[in-house]
mmCIF file of C-alpha atoms and ligand atoms in Angstrom:
data_model
loop_
_atom_site.group_PDB
_atom_site.id
_atom_site.type_symbol
_atom_site.label_atom_id
_atom_site.label_comp_id
_atom_site.label_asym_id
_atom_site.label_seq_id
_atom_site.Cartn_x
_atom_site.Cartn_y
_atom_site.Cartn_z
ATOM 1 C CA MET A 190 -22.453 12.552 17.526
ATOM 2 C CA PHE A 191 -20.562 13.016 14.276
ATOM 3 C CA SER A 192 -20.079 10.043 11.955
ATOM 4 C CA GLY A 193 -18.232 9.477 8.721
ATOM 5 C CA LYS A 194 -17.588 6.407 6.593
ATOM 6 C CA ALA A 195 -15.147 5.634 3.821
ATOM 7 C CA ARG A 196 -13.966 2.799 1.615
ATOM 8 C CA ALA A 197 -10.384 2.837 0.368
ATOM 9 C CA TYR A 198 -8.619 0.343 -1.852
ATOM 10 C CA THR A 199 -5.100 -0.987 -1.430
ATOM 11 C CA ASN A 200 -2.357 0.019 -3.780
ATOM 12 C CA ILE A 201 0.772 -1.867 -4.746
ATOM 13 C CA ALA A 202 3.887 0.111 -5.516
ATOM 14 C CA LEU A 203 5.581 -0.526 -8.859
ATOM 15 C CA ILE A 204 8.404 1.804 -7.784
ATOM 16 C CA LYS A 205 8.718 1.212 -4.046
ATOM 17 C CA TYR A 206 8.751 3.577 -1.092
ATOM 18 C CA TRP A 207 11.427 2.279 1.229
ATOM 19 C CA GLY A 208 12.787 4.567 3.926
ATOM 20 C CA LYS A 209 11.893 7.791 5.664
ATOM 21 C CA GLU A 210 13.653 11.123 5.813
ATOM 22 C CA ASN A 211 11.359 12.214 8.668
ATOM 23 C CA GLN A 212 9.757 9.510 10.770
ATOM 24 C CA ASP A 213 7.330 11.712 12.662
ATOM 25 C CA LEU A 214 5.890 13.426 9.579
ATOM 26 C CA ILE A 215 6.429 10.365 7.334
ATOM 27 C CA ILE A 216 8.396 12.172 4.663
ATOM 28 C CA PRO A 217 9.959 9.478 2.456
ATOM 29 C CA MET A 218 13.495 9.259 1.108
ATOM 30 C CA ASN A 219 12.213 8.754 -2.445
ATOM 31 C CA ASN A 220 9.217 9.242 -4.715
ATOM 32 C CA SER A 221 7.174 6.109 -5.356
ATOM 33 C CA LEU A 222 4.613 5.057 -7.946
ATOM 34 C CA SER A 223 1.673 2.694 -7.466
ATOM 35 C CA LEU A 224 -1.390 1.052 -8.926
ATOM 36 C CA THR A 225 -4.580 1.100 -6.839
ATOM 37 C CA LEU A 226 -6.401 -2.242 -6.979
ATOM 38 C CA ASP A 227 -10.020 -3.339 -6.790
ATOM 39 C CA ALA A 228 -9.676 -6.697 -5.022
ATOM 40 C CA PHE A 229 -8.530 -5.584 -1.563
ATOM 41 C CA TYR A 230 -10.000 -2.729 0.438
ATOM 42 C CA THR A 231 -10.971 -1.397 3.857
ATOM 43 C CA GLU A 232 -14.250 0.082 5.068
ATOM 44 C CA THR A 233 -14.096 2.289 8.138
ATOM 45 C CA CYS A 234 -16.699 4.141 10.157
ATOM 46 C CA VAL A 235 -15.649 6.795 12.690
ATOM 47 C CA THR A 236 -18.109 8.229 15.222
ATOM 48 C CA PHE A 237 -17.021 11.076 17.491
ATOM 49 C CA SER A 238 -19.254 11.216 20.555
ATOM 50 C CA GLU A 239 -19.713 13.005 23.890
ATOM 51 C CA ASP A 240 -20.724 9.672 25.441
ATOM 52 C CA ILE A 241 -17.275 8.042 25.563
ATOM 53 C CA THR A 242 -14.148 8.869 27.531
ATOM 54 C CA GLU A 243 -11.551 7.078 25.396
ATOM 55 C CA ASP A 244 -11.086 6.071 21.760
ATOM 56 C CA LEU A 245 -12.227 2.552 20.900
ATOM 57 C CA PHE A 246 -10.942 0.686 17.842
ATOM 58 C CA TYR A 247 -12.696 -2.377 16.432
ATOM 59 C CA LEU A 248 -10.981 -4.183 13.559
ATOM 60 C CA ASP A 249 -12.980 -6.937 11.896
ATOM 61 C CA HIS A 250 -15.459 -6.793 14.823
ATOM 62 C CA GLN A 251 -12.733 -7.367 17.451
ATOM 63 C CA LEU A 252 -11.972 -4.693 20.023
ATOM 64 C CA GLN A 253 -8.240 -3.985 19.608
ATOM 65 C CA ASP A 254 -5.646 -3.816 22.393
ATOM 66 C CA SER A 255 -4.165 -0.604 23.746
ATOM 67 C CA LYS A 256 -1.158 -0.666 21.377
ATOM 68 C CA ALA A 257 -3.256 -0.868 18.189
ATOM 69 C CA THR A 258 -5.738 1.653 19.600
ATOM 70 C CA LEU A 259 -2.952 4.100 20.449
ATOM 71 C CA LYS A 260 -1.842 4.158 16.785
ATOM 72 C CA VAL A 261 -5.379 4.999 15.713
ATOM 73 C CA SER A 262 -5.768 7.580 18.525
ATOM 74 C CA ARG A 263 -2.564 9.351 17.520
ATOM 75 C CA PHE A 264 -3.890 9.606 13.998
ATOM 76 C CA LEU A 265 -7.297 10.845 15.205
ATOM 77 C CA ASP A 266 -5.474 13.522 17.228
ATOM 78 C CA LEU A 267 -4.289 15.034 13.938
ATOM 79 C CA VAL A 268 -7.847 15.158 12.628
ATOM 80 C CA ARG A 269 -9.186 16.476 15.950
ATOM 81 C CA SER A 270 -6.650 19.256 16.000
ATOM 82 C CA LYS A 271 -7.473 20.279 12.394
ATOM 83 C CA ALA A 272 -11.190 20.417 13.292
ATOM 84 C CA ASP A 273 -10.699 21.877 16.767
ATOM 85 C CA CYS A 274 -12.587 18.955 18.292
ATOM 86 C CA SER A 275 -11.849 17.194 21.571
ATOM 87 C CA LEU A 276 -14.356 14.334 21.379
ATOM 88 C CA HIS A 277 -13.302 10.705 21.571
ATOM 89 C CA ALA A 278 -14.290 8.310 18.813
ATOM 90 C CA VAL A 279 -15.411 4.783 18.116
ATOM 91 C CA VAL A 280 -13.658 3.429 15.022
ATOM 92 C CA LYS A 281 -15.118 0.347 13.362
ATOM 93 C CA SER A 282 -13.057 -0.958 10.499
ATOM 94 C CA GLN A 283 -13.281 -3.989 8.290
ATOM 95 C CA ASN A 284 -10.339 -5.138 6.215
ATOM 96 C CA PHE A 285 -11.241 -6.997 3.049
ATOM 97 C CA VAL A 286 -7.523 -7.787 2.902
ATOM 98 C CA PRO A 287 -5.375 -9.844 5.296
ATOM 99 C CA THR A 288 -3.902 -7.513 7.957
ATOM 100 C CA ALA A 289 -0.123 -6.966 8.120
ATOM 101 C CA ALA A 290 0.711 -9.733 5.638
ATOM 102 C CA GLY A 291 2.466 -7.664 2.991
ATOM 103 C CA LEU A 292 -0.798 -7.149 1.122
ATOM 104 C CA ALA A 293 -0.960 -3.414 1.871
ATOM 105 C CA SER A 294 -3.610 -3.321 4.621
ATOM 106 C CA SER A 295 -1.863 -0.260 6.043
ATOM 107 C CA ALA A 296 -2.477 1.615 2.782
ATOM 108 C CA SER A 297 -6.196 0.910 2.541
ATOM 109 C CA GLY A 298 -6.643 0.960 6.340
ATOM 110 C CA LEU A 299 -5.129 4.366 6.982
ATOM 111 C CA ALA A 300 -6.605 5.930 3.838
ATOM 112 C CA ALA A 301 -10.079 4.766 4.922
ATOM 113 C CA LEU A 302 -9.462 6.080 8.452
ATOM 114 C CA ALA A 303 -8.368 9.459 7.085
ATOM 115 C CA GLY A 304 -11.411 9.654 4.801
ATOM 116 C CA ALA A 305 -13.916 8.587 7.464
ATOM 117 C CA ALA A 306 -12.533 10.760 10.287
ATOM 118 C CA SER A 307 -12.269 13.884 8.146
ATOM 119 C CA ALA A 308 -15.789 13.334 6.757
ATOM 120 C CA ALA A 309 -17.141 12.876 10.305
ATOM 121 C CA LEU A 310 -15.789 16.267 11.352
ATOM 122 C CA ASN A 311 -16.836 17.927 8.098
ATOM 123 C CA LEU A 312 -13.319 18.853 7.081
ATOM 124 C CA THR A 313 -13.485 19.716 3.425
ATOM 125 C CA LEU A 314 -10.180 18.444 2.108
ATOM 126 C CA SER A 315 -8.895 18.467 -1.453
ATOM 127 C CA PRO A 316 -7.426 15.148 -2.716
ATOM 128 C CA GLU A 317 -3.923 16.528 -1.999
ATOM 129 C CA GLU A 318 -4.910 17.512 1.537
ATOM 130 C CA LEU A 319 -6.510 14.117 2.173
ATOM 131 C CA SER A 320 -3.397 12.449 0.751
ATOM 132 C CA ARG A 321 -1.216 14.476 3.149
ATOM 133 C CA LEU A 322 -3.431 13.472 6.067
ATOM 134 C CA ALA A 323 -3.430 9.760 5.128
ATOM 135 C CA ARG A 324 0.376 9.916 4.784
ATOM 136 C CA ARG A 325 0.675 10.790 8.478
ATOM 137 C CA GLY A 326 -0.964 7.416 9.298
ATOM 138 C CA SER A 327 1.017 5.284 6.864
ATOM 139 C CA GLY A 328 3.128 6.480 3.959
ATOM 140 C CA SER A 329 1.684 4.172 1.322
ATOM 141 C CA ALA A 330 -1.861 5.264 2.328
ATOM 142 C CA CYS A 331 -1.313 8.650 0.670
ATOM 143 C CA ARG A 332 -1.433 6.896 -2.731
ATOM 144 C CA SER A 333 -4.752 5.115 -2.003
ATOM 145 C CA ILE A 334 -6.668 8.402 -2.264
ATOM 146 C CA TYR A 335 -6.519 7.955 -6.052
ATOM 147 C CA GLY A 336 -7.683 5.256 -8.432
ATOM 148 C CA GLY A 337 -5.323 3.852 -11.067
ATOM 149 C CA PHE A 338 -1.718 5.044 -11.083
ATOM 150 C CA ALA A 339 -0.459 7.486 -8.452
ATOM 151 C CA GLU A 340 2.897 9.033 -7.652
ATOM 152 C CA TRP A 341 3.866 10.078 -4.143
ATOM 153 C CA GLN A 342 5.942 13.223 -4.523
ATOM 154 C CA LYS A 343 8.342 12.975 -1.630
ATOM 155 C CA GLY A 344 8.502 16.717 -0.988
ATOM 156 C CA ASP A 345 10.442 17.985 1.985
ATOM 157 C CA SER A 346 7.746 19.070 4.427
ATOM 158 C CA ASP A 347 4.251 18.177 5.587
ATOM 159 C CA GLU A 348 2.821 20.603 3.030
ATOM 160 C CA THR A 349 4.774 19.305 0.034
ATOM 161 C CA SER A 350 4.699 15.516 0.549
ATOM 162 C CA TYR A 351 1.599 13.978 -1.041
ATOM 163 C CA ALA A 352 0.474 11.797 -3.917
ATOM 164 C CA THR A 353 -1.026 12.865 -7.211
ATOM 165 C CA SER A 354 -2.822 10.904 -9.898
ATOM 166 C CA ILE A 355 -0.839 9.944 -13.024
ATOM 167 C CA PRO A 356 -2.795 10.479 -16.250
ATOM 168 C CA SER A 357 -2.688 7.234 -18.199
ATOM 169 C CA ASP A 358 -5.442 7.320 -20.832
ATOM 170 C CA GLY A 359 -6.939 4.145 -19.381
ATOM 171 C CA PHE A 360 -3.722 2.047 -19.629
ATOM 172 C CA GLU A 361 -4.379 0.706 -16.110
ATOM 173 C CA ASN A 362 -7.463 -1.079 -17.449
ATOM 174 C CA ASP A 363 -5.248 -3.157 -19.758
ATOM 175 C CA LEU A 364 -3.471 -4.625 -16.717
ATOM 176 C CA SER A 365 -4.107 -7.345 -14.143
ATOM 177 C CA MET A 366 -2.246 -8.008 -10.951
ATOM 178 C CA VAL A 367 -2.385 -11.614 -9.838
ATOM 179 C CA PHE A 368 -1.611 -12.201 -6.157
ATOM 180 C CA VAL A 369 0.063 -15.431 -5.127
ATOM 181 C CA VAL A 370 -0.724 -15.570 -1.419
ATOM 182 C CA VAL A 371 1.899 -17.932 -0.088
ATOM 183 C CA ASN A 372 1.258 -16.878 3.511
ATOM 184 C CA ASP A 373 -1.364 -14.488 4.888
ATOM 185 C CA ALA A 374 -0.200 -14.617 8.521
ATOM 186 C CA GLN A 375 1.066 -11.412 10.147
ATOM 187 C CA LYS A 376 4.704 -10.827 9.367
ATOM 188 C CA ASP A 377 7.490 -10.629 11.958
ATOM 189 C CA ILE A 378 8.996 -7.342 10.777
ATOM 190 C CA SER A 379 6.561 -4.557 9.855
ATOM 191 C CA SER A 380 7.294 -2.373 6.844
ATOM 192 C CA ARG A 381 7.889 0.488 9.264
ATOM 193 C CA ASP A 382 10.570 -1.359 11.252
ATOM 194 C CA GLY A 383 12.057 -3.061 8.196
ATOM 195 C CA MET A 384 12.597 0.145 6.254
ATOM 196 C CA GLN A 385 14.014 1.960 9.268
ATOM 197 C CA ARG A 386 16.528 -0.781 9.993
ATOM 198 C CA THR A 387 17.538 -0.688 6.344
ATOM 199 C CA VAL A 388 17.992 3.091 6.234
ATOM 200 C CA GLU A 389 20.093 3.015 9.402
ATOM 201 C CA THR A 390 22.273 -0.016 8.705
ATOM 202 C CA SER A 391 22.170 -1.328 5.135
ATOM 203 C CA ALA A 392 25.346 -0.958 3.108
ATOM 204 C CA PHE A 393 23.150 -1.134 -0.021
ATOM 205 C CA TYR A 394 20.769 1.674 0.953
ATOM 206 C CA ASN A 395 22.567 4.411 -0.958
ATOM 207 C CA GLY A 396 22.622 2.247 -4.065
ATOM 208 C CA TRP A 397 18.846 1.919 -3.761
ATOM 209 C CA LEU A 398 18.401 5.681 -3.633
ATOM 210 C CA GLN A 399 20.749 6.316 -6.547
ATOM 211 C CA THR A 400 18.590 4.526 -9.121
ATOM 212 C CA ILE A 401 15.182 5.832 -8.044
ATOM 213 C CA SER A 402 14.934 8.823 -10.341
ATOM 214 C CA GLN A 403 15.873 6.836 -13.443
ATOM 215 C CA ASP A 404 13.439 4.034 -12.501
ATOM 216 C CA LEU A 405 10.641 6.543 -11.948
ATOM 217 C CA ALA A 406 11.306 8.197 -15.279
ATOM 218 C CA LYS A 407 11.218 4.772 -16.994
ATOM 219 C CA ALA A 408 7.931 3.864 -15.293
ATOM 220 C CA LYS A 409 6.265 7.155 -16.185
ATOM 221 C CA LYS A 410 7.452 6.915 -19.786
ATOM 222 C CA ALA A 411 6.152 3.335 -19.966
ATOM 223 C CA ILE A 412 2.737 4.464 -18.667
ATOM 224 C CA ALA A 413 2.617 7.360 -21.140
ATOM 225 C CA ASN A 414 3.533 4.998 -24.021
ATOM 226 C CA LYS A 415 1.313 2.139 -22.752
ATOM 227 C CA ASP A 416 4.469 0.020 -22.901
ATOM 228 C CA PHE A 417 3.772 -3.059 -20.776
ATOM 229 C CA THR A 418 7.234 -4.603 -21.199
ATOM 230 C CA ALA A 419 9.028 -1.466 -20.057
ATOM 231 C CA LEU A 420 6.677 -1.059 -17.082
ATOM 232 C CA GLY A 421 7.055 -4.713 -16.096
ATOM 233 C CA GLU A 422 10.851 -4.625 -16.333
ATOM 234 C CA VAL A 423 11.220 -1.563 -14.138
ATOM 235 C CA THR A 424 8.614 -2.857 -11.656
ATOM 236 C CA GLU A 425 10.500 -6.114 -11.146
ATOM 237 C CA ALA A 426 13.858 -4.346 -10.944
ATOM 238 C CA SER A 427 12.576 -1.893 -8.307
ATOM 239 C CA ALA A 428 11.257 -4.712 -6.115
ATOM 240 C CA LEU A 429 14.492 -6.698 -6.381
ATOM 241 C CA LYS A 430 16.581 -3.667 -5.464
ATOM 242 C CA MET A 431 14.377 -2.869 -2.473
ATOM 243 C CA HIS A 432 14.578 -6.441 -1.206
ATOM 244 C CA GLY A 433 18.327 -6.466 -1.850
ATOM 245 C CA THR A 434 18.779 -3.719 0.741
ATOM 246 C CA THR A 435 17.405 -5.906 3.549
ATOM 247 C CA LEU A 436 20.118 -8.544 3.062
ATOM 248 C CA ALA A 437 22.821 -5.995 3.865
ATOM 249 C CA ALA A 438 21.089 -4.635 7.000
ATOM 250 C CA THR A 439 22.277 -5.337 10.532
ATOM 251 C CA PRO A 440 20.865 -7.697 11.566
ATOM 252 C CA PRO A 441 20.095 -8.903 8.043
ATOM 253 C CA PHE A 442 16.605 -10.021 7.169
ATOM 254 C CA THR A 443 14.443 -10.984 4.236
ATOM 255 C CA TYR A 444 10.716 -11.068 3.546
ATOM 256 C CA TRP A 445 11.215 -13.896 1.056
ATOM 257 C CA SER A 446 10.267 -17.482 1.804
ATOM 258 C CA ALA A 447 10.943 -20.628 -0.222
ATOM 259 C CA GLU A 448 7.430 -20.271 -1.676
ATOM 260 C CA SER A 449 8.152 -16.661 -2.705
ATOM 261 C CA MET A 450 11.266 -17.873 -4.551
ATOM 262 C CA LYS A 451 9.221 -20.572 -6.241
ATOM 263 C CA ALA A 452 6.686 -17.992 -7.466
ATOM 264 C CA MET A 453 9.392 -15.584 -8.689
ATOM 265 C CA ASN A 454 11.219 -18.368 -10.539
ATOM 266 C CA LEU A 455 7.965 -19.439 -12.154
ATOM 267 C CA VAL A 456 7.377 -15.897 -13.414
ATOM 268 C CA ARG A 457 10.827 -15.913 -15.050
ATOM 269 C CA HIS A 458 10.099 -19.310 -16.525
ATOM 270 C CA PHE A 459 6.689 -18.191 -17.884
ATOM 271 C CA ARG A 460 8.366 -15.185 -19.459
ATOM 272 C CA GLU A 461 11.011 -17.336 -21.135
ATOM 273 C CA SER A 462 8.206 -19.545 -22.487
ATOM 274 C CA GLY A 463 6.556 -16.551 -24.150
ATOM 275 C CA LEU A 464 4.069 -15.386 -21.505
ATOM 276 C CA PRO A 465 5.017 -11.791 -20.632
ATOM 277 C CA CYS A 466 4.611 -11.201 -16.885
ATOM 278 C CA TYR A 467 6.659 -9.595 -14.104
ATOM 279 C CA PHE A 468 6.645 -9.869 -10.303
ATOM 280 C CA THR A 469 6.797 -7.490 -7.409
ATOM 281 C CA MET A 470 6.920 -8.084 -3.638
ATOM 282 C CA ASP A 471 6.365 -5.917 -0.581
ATOM 283 C CA ALA A 472 7.188 -6.345 3.095
ATOM 284 C CA GLY A 473 5.949 -9.918 3.250
ATOM 285 C CA PRO A 474 6.374 -13.220 1.391
ATOM 286 C CA ASN A 475 3.482 -12.840 -1.054
ATOM 287 C CA VAL A 476 4.203 -12.344 -4.732
ATOM 288 C CA LYS A 477 2.199 -10.094 -7.048
ATOM 289 C CA ILE A 478 2.384 -10.710 -10.784
ATOM 290 C CA LEU A 479 1.783 -7.945 -13.298
ATOM 291 C CA VAL A 480 0.332 -9.239 -16.559
ATOM 292 C CA GLU A 481 -1.627 -7.784 -19.438
ATOM 293 C CA ARG A 482 -5.327 -8.452 -19.040
ATOM 294 C CA LYS A 483 -5.374 -10.259 -22.378
ATOM 295 C CA ASN A 484 -2.883 -12.783 -20.916
ATOM 296 C CA GLU A 485 -4.535 -13.096 -17.485
ATOM 297 C CA ALA A 486 -6.301 -16.382 -18.316
ATOM 298 C CA ALA A 487 -3.076 -17.928 -19.652
ATOM 299 C CA LEU A 488 -1.233 -16.906 -16.469
ATOM 300 C CA LEU A 489 -3.960 -18.323 -14.222
ATOM 301 C CA ASN A 490 -3.874 -21.537 -16.197
ATOM 302 C CA ALA A 491 -0.099 -21.791 -15.800
ATOM 303 C CA LEU A 492 -0.310 -21.070 -12.056
ATOM 304 C CA LYS A 493 -3.038 -23.563 -11.307
ATOM 305 C CA ASP A 494 -0.705 -26.584 -11.415
ATOM 306 C CA GLN A 495 1.617 -24.925 -8.901
ATOM 307 C CA PHE A 496 -0.658 -23.288 -6.313
ATOM 308 C CA ASN A 497 -4.135 -24.055 -5.055
ATOM 309 C CA ALA A 498 -7.094 -21.913 -6.028
ATOM 310 C CA GLN A 499 -7.362 -20.190 -2.620
ATOM 311 C CA GLN A 500 -3.811 -18.882 -2.980
ATOM 312 C CA ILE A 501 -4.551 -16.949 -6.153
ATOM 313 C CA VAL A 502 -6.393 -13.615 -6.162
ATOM 314 C CA VAL A 503 -6.887 -11.580 -9.310
ATOM 315 C CA ALA A 504 -6.995 -7.787 -9.080
ATOM 316 C CA HIS A 505 -7.541 -5.050 -11.627
ATOM 317 C CA ALA A 506 -7.153 -1.299 -11.349
ATOM 318 C CA GLY A 507 -9.285 0.044 -8.521
ATOM 319 C CA PRO A 508 -11.116 3.297 -7.884
ATOM 320 C CA LYS A 509 -10.256 6.289 -5.749
ATOM 321 C CA ILE A 510 -11.329 6.532 -2.102
ATOM 322 C CA GLU A 511 -15.096 6.658 -1.629
ATOM 323 C CA ILE A 512 -16.781 8.649 1.127
ATOM 324 C CA LEU A 513 -19.891 6.635 1.935
ATOM 325 C CA THR A 514 -23.341 7.738 3.025
ATOM 326 C CA GLU A 515 -25.263 5.935 5.798
ATOM 327 C CA GLU A 516 -27.080 3.771 3.228
ATOM 328 C CA GLU A 517 -23.941 2.710 1.351
ATOM 329 C CA ALA A 518 -22.028 1.556 4.426
HETATM 330 P P1 LIG B 675 0.638 -4.487 5.446
HETATM 331 O O1 LIG B 675 1.568 -5.280 4.611
HETATM 332 O O2 LIG B 675 -0.661 -5.214 5.657
HETATM 333 O O3 LIG B 675 0.440 -3.078 4.990
HETATM 334 P P2 LIG B 675 2.052 -3.266 7.666
HETATM 335 O O4 LIG B 675 2.873 -3.903 8.746
HETATM 336 O O5 LIG B 675 2.704 -2.302 6.770
HETATM 337 O O6 LIG B 675 1.366 -4.442 6.858
HETATM 338 O O7 LIG B 675 0.833 -2.526 8.327
HETATM 339 C C1 LIG B 675 -0.088 -3.190 9.148
HETATM 340 C C2 LIG B 675 -0.581 -2.178 10.167
HETATM 341 O O8 LIG B 675 -1.476 -1.243 9.537
HETATM 342 C C3 LIG B 675 -1.437 -2.797 11.261
HETATM 343 O O9 LIG B 675 -0.630 -3.326 12.271
HETATM 344 C C4 LIG B 675 -2.235 -1.592 11.719
HETATM 345 O O10 LIG B 675 -1.459 -0.755 12.566
HETATM 346 C C5 LIG B 675 -2.467 -0.828 10.436
HETATM 347 N N1 LIG B 675 -3.793 -1.164 9.889
HETATM 348 C C6 LIG B 675 -4.119 -2.177 9.056
HETATM 349 N N2 LIG B 675 -5.444 -2.167 8.789
HETATM 350 C C7 LIG B 675 -5.970 -1.127 9.466
HETATM 351 C C8 LIG B 675 -7.290 -0.585 9.567
HETATM 352 N N3 LIG B 675 -8.309 -1.128 8.904
HETATM 353 N N4 LIG B 675 -7.478 0.511 10.350
HETATM 354 C C9 LIG B 675 -6.421 1.082 10.990
HETATM 355 N N5 LIG B 675 -5.155 0.620 10.933
HETATM 356 C C10 LIG B 675 -4.927 -0.469 10.172
HETATM 357 C C1 LIG B 676 7.231 -2.210 0.827
HETATM 358 O O1 LIG B 676 3.421 2.535 4.022
HETATM 359 O O2 LIG B 676 3.335 0.348 5.284
HETATM 360 O O3 LIG B 676 4.904 -1.721 0.735
HETATM 361 O O4 LIG B 676 4.831 4.579 6.212
HETATM 362 O O5 LIG B 676 5.835 3.142 7.968
HETATM 363 O O6 LIG B 676 3.386 3.011 7.534
HETATM 364 P P1 LIG B 676 4.772 3.260 6.948
HETATM 365 O O7 LIG B 676 5.053 2.087 5.891
HETATM 366 P P2 LIG B 676 4.151 1.465 4.742
HETATM 367 O O8 LIG B 676 5.303 0.885 3.807
HETATM 368 C C2 LIG B 676 5.067 0.347 2.550
HETATM 369 C C3 LIG B 676 6.329 -0.253 2.034
HETATM 370 C C4 LIG B 676 6.174 -1.107 0.800
HETATM 371 C C5 LIG B 676 6.442 -0.301 -0.466
HETATM 372 C C6 LIG B 676 5.361 0.662 -0.920
HETATM 373 O O9 LIG B 676 4.164 0.429 -0.675
HETATM 374 O O10 LIG B 676 5.731 1.641 -1.579
#
């Protein structure tokens, strides 16, 4: 028996990944930039064993159906082939984040799976190699190998597409991300399907791609200068452009709900009233608000009249992936 355990934290993209150049290898159309967060994470234990004849996948203590297990098995095949191992595995994973609700469970989930499976088979991987492996499970997972800010360099091959850490002199610790969870049910259109439909059919997709490099440059400059306003502005603009592409897809779709609109309008209103904050959204209706830590209490106070306490989750910058020992798990 060979076991490995890992804990990986979710990340939220400030400059979004939206679309693949290569679906099998998960090579993206554009670079993306994210902040890893402390509030949401996944813990996964993988045990390869001679005693079982098929892979078993437990998520939050529930044995998963064949479709969910197949996704995990396909990923384990990559690890097995790297380690020249043919054993089946039991995967036990716990999401401390709602699954498939636009709160980035795929990022923490697949990063933790990559970390645990490679540790179990004693693969000694550099952060770049682990990032490449996690990417094969879910694109955004390649950024969750790092704490703080990370950039996924799109590259053009399996070898060249991975994330790296962005030096920031601790700027990430000046920030808070406040989640407004308007709905934590599983979404109808996964990120994977949503981005593919958009690449294939959206009249706005090329427009999205055209502004990526200037948005990335703005975000990196803002991080280097610790310029919250510039980072917030480009974060909000990137999210709006990404969501704009879905409206021009065939068939059109949106991840926004009336409650998402309410939260976004409130953020604009708070800003106009002198509280600097900016929103972002992913493939789901929940809204994430970027605010300076010094203004976090004021934001929470302003939100409390509009949403109930269970809908609000506060996150700060989170750590890199952790490979756990038996005792820590
Ligand atoms: P989200 O917004 O939560 O990232 P996605 O639709 O992008 O939603 O991804 C959800 C998918 O990620 C799940 O259907 C599952 O395939 C995968 N996933 C989530 N958590 C885990 C986990 N802990 N272990 C393995 N796979 C996971
Ligand atoms: C909107 O990484 O979940 O959150 O690579 O198909 O697994 P797959 O997609 P996934 O997509 C994330 C999309 C996003 C933006 C982002 O995280 O950059």
